[in-house]
Short mmCIF file of C-alpha atoms in Angstrom, two decimals:
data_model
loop_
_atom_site.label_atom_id
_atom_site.label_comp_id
_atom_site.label_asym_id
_atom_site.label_seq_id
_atom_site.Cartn_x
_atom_site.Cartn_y
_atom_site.Cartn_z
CA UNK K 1 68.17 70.27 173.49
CA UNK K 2 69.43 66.99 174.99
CA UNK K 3 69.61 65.30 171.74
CA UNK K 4 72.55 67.78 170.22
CA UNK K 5 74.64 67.36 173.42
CA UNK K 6 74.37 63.77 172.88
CA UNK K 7 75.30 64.69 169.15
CA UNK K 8 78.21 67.10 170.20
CA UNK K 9 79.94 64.65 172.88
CA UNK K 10 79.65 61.81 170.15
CA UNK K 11 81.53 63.70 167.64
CA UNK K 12 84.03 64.93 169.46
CA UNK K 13 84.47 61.36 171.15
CA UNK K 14 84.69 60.17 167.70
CA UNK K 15 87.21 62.65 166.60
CA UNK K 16 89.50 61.74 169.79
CA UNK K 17 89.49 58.20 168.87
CA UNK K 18 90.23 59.54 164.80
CA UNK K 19 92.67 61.57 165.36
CA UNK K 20 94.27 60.99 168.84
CA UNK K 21 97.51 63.12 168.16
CA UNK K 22 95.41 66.30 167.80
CA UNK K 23 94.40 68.25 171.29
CA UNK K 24 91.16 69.24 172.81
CA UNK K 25 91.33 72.76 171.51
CA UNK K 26 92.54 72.28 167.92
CA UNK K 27 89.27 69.31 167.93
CA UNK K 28 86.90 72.20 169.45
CA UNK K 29 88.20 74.74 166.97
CA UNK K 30 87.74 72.50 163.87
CA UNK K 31 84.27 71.89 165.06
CA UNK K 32 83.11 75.49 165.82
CA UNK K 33 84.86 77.24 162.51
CA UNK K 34 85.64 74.70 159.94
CA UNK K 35 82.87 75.58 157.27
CA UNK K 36 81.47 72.42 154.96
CA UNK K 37 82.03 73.15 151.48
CA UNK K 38 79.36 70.94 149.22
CA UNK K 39 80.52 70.70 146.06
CA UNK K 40 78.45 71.28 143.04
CA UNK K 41 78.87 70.04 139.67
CA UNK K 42 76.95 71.89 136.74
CA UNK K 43 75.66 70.33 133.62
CA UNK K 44 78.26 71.15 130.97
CA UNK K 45 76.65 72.90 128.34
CA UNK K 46 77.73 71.39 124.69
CA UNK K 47 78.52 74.02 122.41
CA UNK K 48 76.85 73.88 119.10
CA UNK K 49 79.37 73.74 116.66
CA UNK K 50 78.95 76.51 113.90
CA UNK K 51 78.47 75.61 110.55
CA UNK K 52 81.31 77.09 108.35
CA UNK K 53 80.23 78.67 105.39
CA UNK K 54 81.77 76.40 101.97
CA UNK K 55 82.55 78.71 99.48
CA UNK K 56 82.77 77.94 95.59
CA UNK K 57 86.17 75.16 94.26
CA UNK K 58 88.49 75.99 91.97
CA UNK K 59 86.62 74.25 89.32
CA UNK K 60 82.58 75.30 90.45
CA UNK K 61 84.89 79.05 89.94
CA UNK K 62 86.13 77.88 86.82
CA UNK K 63 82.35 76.32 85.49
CA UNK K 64 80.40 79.13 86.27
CA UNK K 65 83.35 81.22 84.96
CA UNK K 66 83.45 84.10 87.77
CA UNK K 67 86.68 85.34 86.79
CA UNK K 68 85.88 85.78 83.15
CA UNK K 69 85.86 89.20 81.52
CA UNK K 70 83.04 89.47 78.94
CA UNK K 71 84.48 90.17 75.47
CA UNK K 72 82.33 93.10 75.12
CA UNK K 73 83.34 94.35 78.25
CA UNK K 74 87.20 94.06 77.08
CA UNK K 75 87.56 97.82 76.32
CA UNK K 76 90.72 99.80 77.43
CA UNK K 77 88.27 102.98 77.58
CA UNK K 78 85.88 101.47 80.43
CA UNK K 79 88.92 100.56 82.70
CA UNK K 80 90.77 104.29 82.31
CA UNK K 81 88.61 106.04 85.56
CA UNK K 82 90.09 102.36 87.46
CA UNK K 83 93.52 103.46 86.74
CA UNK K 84 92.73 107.22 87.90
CA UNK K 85 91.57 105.64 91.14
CA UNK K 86 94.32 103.53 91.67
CA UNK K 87 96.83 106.56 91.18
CA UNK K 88 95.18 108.37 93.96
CA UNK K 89 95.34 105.28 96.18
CA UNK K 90 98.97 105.12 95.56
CA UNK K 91 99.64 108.84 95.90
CA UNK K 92 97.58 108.43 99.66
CA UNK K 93 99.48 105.10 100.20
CA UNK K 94 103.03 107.23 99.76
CA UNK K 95 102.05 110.23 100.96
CA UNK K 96 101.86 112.39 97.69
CA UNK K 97 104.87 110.82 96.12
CA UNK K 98 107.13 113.41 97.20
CA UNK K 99 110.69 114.60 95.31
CA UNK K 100 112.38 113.87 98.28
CA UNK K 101 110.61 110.64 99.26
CA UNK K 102 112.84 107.75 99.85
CA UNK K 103 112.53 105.03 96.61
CA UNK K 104 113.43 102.24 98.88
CA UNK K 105 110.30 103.04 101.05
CA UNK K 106 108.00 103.94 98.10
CA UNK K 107 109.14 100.26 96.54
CA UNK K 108 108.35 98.46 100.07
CA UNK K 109 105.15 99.85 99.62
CA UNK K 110 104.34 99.00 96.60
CA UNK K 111 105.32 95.97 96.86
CA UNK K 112 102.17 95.61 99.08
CA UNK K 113 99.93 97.24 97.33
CA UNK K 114 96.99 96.48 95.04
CA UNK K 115 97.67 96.86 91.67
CA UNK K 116 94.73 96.35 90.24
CA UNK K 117 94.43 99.44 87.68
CA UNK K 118 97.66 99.86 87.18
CA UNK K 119 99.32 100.52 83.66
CA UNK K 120 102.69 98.01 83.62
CA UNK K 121 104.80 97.12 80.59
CA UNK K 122 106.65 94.02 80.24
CA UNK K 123 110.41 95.09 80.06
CA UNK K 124 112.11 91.91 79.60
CA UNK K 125 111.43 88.59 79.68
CA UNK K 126 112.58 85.12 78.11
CA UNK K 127 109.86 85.15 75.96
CA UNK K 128 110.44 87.62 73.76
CA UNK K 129 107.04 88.01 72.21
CA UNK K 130 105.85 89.31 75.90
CA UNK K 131 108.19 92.82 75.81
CA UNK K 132 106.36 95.94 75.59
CA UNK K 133 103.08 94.71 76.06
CA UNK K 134 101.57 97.32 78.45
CA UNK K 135 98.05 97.55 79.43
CA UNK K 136 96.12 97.99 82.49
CA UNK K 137 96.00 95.64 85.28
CA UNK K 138 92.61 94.01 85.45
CA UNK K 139 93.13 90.78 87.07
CA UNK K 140 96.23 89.21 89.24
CA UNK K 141 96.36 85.78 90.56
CA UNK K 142 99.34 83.87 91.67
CA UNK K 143 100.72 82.98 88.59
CA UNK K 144 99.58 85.49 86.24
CA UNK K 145 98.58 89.37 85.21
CA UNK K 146 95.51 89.80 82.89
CA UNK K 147 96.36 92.94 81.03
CA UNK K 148 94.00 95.13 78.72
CA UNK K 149 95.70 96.81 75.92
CA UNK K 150 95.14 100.21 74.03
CA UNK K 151 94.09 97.80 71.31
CA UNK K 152 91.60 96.18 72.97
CA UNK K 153 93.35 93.34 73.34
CA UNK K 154 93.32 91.09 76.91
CA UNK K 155 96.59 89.91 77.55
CA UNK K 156 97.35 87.17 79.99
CA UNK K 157 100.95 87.11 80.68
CA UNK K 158 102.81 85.38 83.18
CA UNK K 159 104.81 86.34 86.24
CA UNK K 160 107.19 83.67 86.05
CA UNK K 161 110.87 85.03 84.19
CA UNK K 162 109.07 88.48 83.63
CA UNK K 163 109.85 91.73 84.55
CA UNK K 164 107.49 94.31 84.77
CA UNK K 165 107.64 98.29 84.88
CA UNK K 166 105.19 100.92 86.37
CA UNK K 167 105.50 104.39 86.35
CA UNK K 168 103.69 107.34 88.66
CA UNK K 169 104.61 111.15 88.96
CA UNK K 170 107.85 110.32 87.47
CA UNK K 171 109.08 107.65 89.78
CA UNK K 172 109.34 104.29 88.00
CA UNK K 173 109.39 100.87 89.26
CA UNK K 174 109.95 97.33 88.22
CA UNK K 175 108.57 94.04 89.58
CA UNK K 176 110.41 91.01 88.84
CA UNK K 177 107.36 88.90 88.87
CA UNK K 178 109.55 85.11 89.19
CA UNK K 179 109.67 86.81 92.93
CA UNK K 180 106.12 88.08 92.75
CA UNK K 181 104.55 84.54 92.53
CA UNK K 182 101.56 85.60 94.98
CA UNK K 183 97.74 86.09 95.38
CA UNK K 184 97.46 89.95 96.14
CA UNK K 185 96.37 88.56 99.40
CA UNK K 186 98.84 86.74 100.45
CA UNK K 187 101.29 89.48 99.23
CA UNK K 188 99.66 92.64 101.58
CA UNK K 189 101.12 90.16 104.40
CA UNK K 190 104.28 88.70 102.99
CA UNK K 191 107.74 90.46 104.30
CA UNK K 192 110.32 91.18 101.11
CA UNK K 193 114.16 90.90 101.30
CA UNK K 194 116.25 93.26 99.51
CA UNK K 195 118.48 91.61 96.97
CA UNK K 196 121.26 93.00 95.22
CA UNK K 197 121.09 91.07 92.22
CA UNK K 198 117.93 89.59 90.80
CA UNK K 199 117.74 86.96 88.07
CA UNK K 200 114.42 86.77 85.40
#
C-alpha cells in the first residue's frame, strides 16, 4: 500500500538525518532484522513471611517444671533397661568395642555421644563430698549431671572442677567435665583438642 512506502521512505529519511555517519546498507539492515524487544515488568509477588514457631523460656520451662523428675518416679530400678540401651548404642557407635580398637578413637567418640543412661562415678573433684557418687545419667544440661543412685537418691552434681569415670566391656573413660561445659547438643557438633595435661 502507498501509505507504508510513505512510512518506509520517512523512516529511513529520518534515520539518515539521525545518524548520518552510518551507510545505506547498515540503515536497511537495522530496519529489516533488528527485532523490538518490549519490555515487561511483572507484579512482584510479596512473600508472606512465615510465622516462627515460639517455643517455651527458660522460666515458662522452669514454672511448669518440664525438666522435673517426679519423686516417685526417682527409682534406680525403672532407669536400669535405659542404661542397657545406651550400652548397645555405644557398642553400635564403636563398632563392638573391640580389643584391638584404638582408645583415642573410642574417646573421640564418646566424647560426642549421648550419655544419657550411662552409669559415671565422680573420681575426683574439689569438693570432696562429690567422690564416688555414681549413678545413672538421667539428665545433662550445660552446667550439670542429674544422677540417680542405687539408693534412690537424685544427685545433681556439677561439671565444673569434676571428673567423671565410665566404664563399658572393660574399657574405662574419664570426662573432665570443667571441659565438658555443654548442652549434649551443642557437644554432638563441637570439635575436641587433645591435651596432654588437664587441670580439675
Amino acid at each position: 500500500p502507498q501509505g507504508s512506502e510513505k512510512a518506509k521512505t520517512f523512516v529511513h529519511a529520518f534515520l539518515k538525518r539521525s545518524m548520518p555517519k552510518m551507510k545505506d546498507e547498515a540503515i536497511q539492515d537495522m530496519l529489516t532484522r533488528k527485532a523490538v524487544v518490549l519490555e515487561h515488568y511483572p507484579k512482584k509477588k510479596t512473600k508472606q513471611k512465615r510465622k516462627k514457631t515460639k517455643g517455651f523460656t527458660a522460666k515458662q520451662r522452669r514454672e511448669l517444671r518440664l525438666f522435673e523428675i517426679e519423686p516417685e518416679q526417682q527409682r534406680y530400678a525403672i532407669f536400669l533397661p535405659l542404661h542397657e540401651l545406651w550400652k548397645q548404642y555405644i557398642r553400635d557407635l564403636c563398632h563392638g568395642l573391640k580389643p584391638d580398637a584404638q582408645p583415642h578413637m573410642i574417646q573421640g567418640k564418646l566424647l560426642k555421644a549421648d550419655l544419657h543412661g550411662a552409669i559415671v562415678t565422680v573420681t575426683k573433684s574439689k569438693c570432696p563430698s562429690y567422690v564416688g557418687i555414681t549413678g545413672i545419667i538421667l539428665q545433662e544440661f550445660k552446667h550439670v549431671f542429674k544422677i540417680i543412685t542405687k539408693e534412690d537418691k537424685l544427685k545433681v552434681v556439677p561439671k565444673l572442677n569434676n571428673v567423671f569415670s565410665l566404664e563399658l566391656d572393660g574399657f574405662i573413660s574419664y570426662i573432665y567435665g570443667s571441659k565438658f561445659l555443654l548442652r549434649a547438643s551443642e557437644r554432638s557438633a563441637k570439635k575436641f583438642k587433645l591435651k596432654g595435661t588437664i587441670d580439675l
